[in-house]
PDB file of C-alpha atoms in Angstrom:
ATOM      1  CA  MET A  38     240.429 -53.676 245.265  1.00  0.00           C
ATOM      2  CA  ILE A  39     243.696 -55.473 245.985  1.00  0.00           C
ATOM      3  CA  SER A  40     246.649 -53.502 246.197  1.00  0.00           C
ATOM      4  CA  LYS A  41     250.475 -53.910 246.502  1.00  0.00           C
ATOM      5  CA  ALA A  42     252.699 -51.185 247.915  1.00  0.00           C
ATOM      6  CA  GLY A  43     249.722 -48.733 247.435  1.00  0.00           C
ATOM      7  CA  LYS A  44     249.243 -49.577 243.706  1.00  0.00           C
ATOM      8  CA  PRO A  45     246.122 -51.427 242.631  1.00  0.00           C
ATOM      9  CA  VAL A  46     246.857 -55.019 241.375  1.00  0.00           C
ATOM     10  CA  VAL A  47     243.521 -56.641 241.253  1.00  0.00           C
ATOM     11  CA  LYS A  48     239.627 -55.487 241.164  1.00  0.00           C
ATOM     12  CA  LEU A  49     237.439 -57.907 242.424  1.00  0.00           C
ATOM     13  CA  VAL A  50     233.873 -57.558 240.821  1.00  0.00           C
ATOM     14  CA  ARG A  51     230.653 -59.574 241.215  1.00  0.00           C
ATOM     15  CA  ILE A  52     229.663 -61.736 238.334  1.00  0.00           C
ATOM     16  CA  THR A  53     226.178 -61.396 237.328  1.00  0.00           C
ATOM     17  CA  SER A  54     224.315 -63.619 234.853  1.00  0.00           C
ATOM     18  CA  ASP A  55     222.048 -62.072 232.237  1.00  0.00           C
ATOM     19  CA  LYS A  56     219.704 -65.166 232.316  1.00  0.00           C
ATOM     20  CA  LYS A  57     218.121 -66.640 235.267  1.00  0.00           C
ATOM     21  CA  LYS A  58     218.315 -70.464 234.965  1.00  0.00           C
ATOM     22  CA  LYS A  59     215.295 -72.180 236.147  1.00  0.00           C
ATOM     23  CA  ARG A  60     216.355 -75.124 238.195  1.00  0.00           C
ATOM     24  CA  GLU A  61     214.647 -78.519 237.641  1.00  0.00           C
ATOM     25  CA  ILE A  62     213.582 -80.641 240.727  1.00  0.00           C
ATOM     26  CA  GLY A  63     214.320 -84.245 240.433  1.00  0.00           C
ATOM     27  CA  ILE A  64     216.232 -84.445 237.325  1.00  0.00           C
ATOM     28  CA  TYR A  65     218.101 -87.593 238.603  1.00  0.00           C
ATOM     29  CA  GLN A  66     215.233 -89.364 240.126  1.00  0.00           C
ATOM     30  CA  GLY A  67     215.379 -92.884 239.081  1.00  0.00           C
ATOM     31  CA  LYS A  68     218.940 -92.606 237.598  1.00  0.00           C
ATOM     32  CA  THR A  69     220.952 -93.280 240.871  1.00  0.00           C
ATOM     33  CA  LYS A  70     220.750 -96.190 243.312  1.00  0.00           C
ATOM     34  CA  ILE A  71     222.057 -96.240 246.913  1.00  0.00           C
ATOM     35  CA  SER A  72     222.620 -99.738 248.177  1.00  0.00           C
ATOM     36  CA  LYS A  73     221.828-100.641 251.733  1.00  0.00           C
ATOM     37  CA  GLU A  74     225.472-101.230 252.842  1.00  0.00           C
ATOM     38  CA  PHE A  75     226.016 -97.539 252.162  1.00  0.00           C
ATOM     39  CA  PHE A  76     224.162 -96.906 255.421  1.00  0.00           C
ATOM     40  CA  GLU A  77     226.126 -99.576 257.561  1.00  0.00           C
ATOM     41  CA  PRO A  78     228.908 -98.473 259.968  1.00  0.00           C
ATOM     42  CA  LEU A  79     232.459 -98.411 258.635  1.00  0.00           C
ATOM     43  CA  PRO A  80     234.922-100.849 260.200  1.00  0.00           C
ATOM     44  CA  SER A  81     237.046 -99.480 262.899  1.00  0.00           C
ATOM     45  CA  GLU A  82     240.305 -99.875 260.871  1.00  0.00           C
ATOM     46  CA  GLU A  83     238.862 -97.812 258.186  1.00  0.00           C
ATOM     47  CA  ILE A  84     237.793 -95.050 260.539  1.00  0.00           C
ATOM     48  CA  LEU A  85     241.124 -94.950 262.276  1.00  0.00           C
ATOM     49  CA  GLY A  86     242.590 -94.513 258.765  1.00  0.00           C
ATOM     50  CA  PHE A  87     241.088 -90.984 258.757  1.00  0.00           C
ATOM     51  CA  PHE A  88     242.904 -89.899 261.652  1.00  0.00           C
ATOM     52  CA  SER A  89     246.527 -91.139 260.744  1.00  0.00           C
TER      53      SER A  89
END
């Protein structure tokens, strides 16, 4: 319960699902590709851009 000046304003409740969804493993297998350049180090200029 969240209150303001001693009066209840918001009540937080947990959301429950009636149905348990079964998760499928590997549904995106073969649908995505990661190129080799993804694993190469970033240029220094680009790394420095994260900190400015």
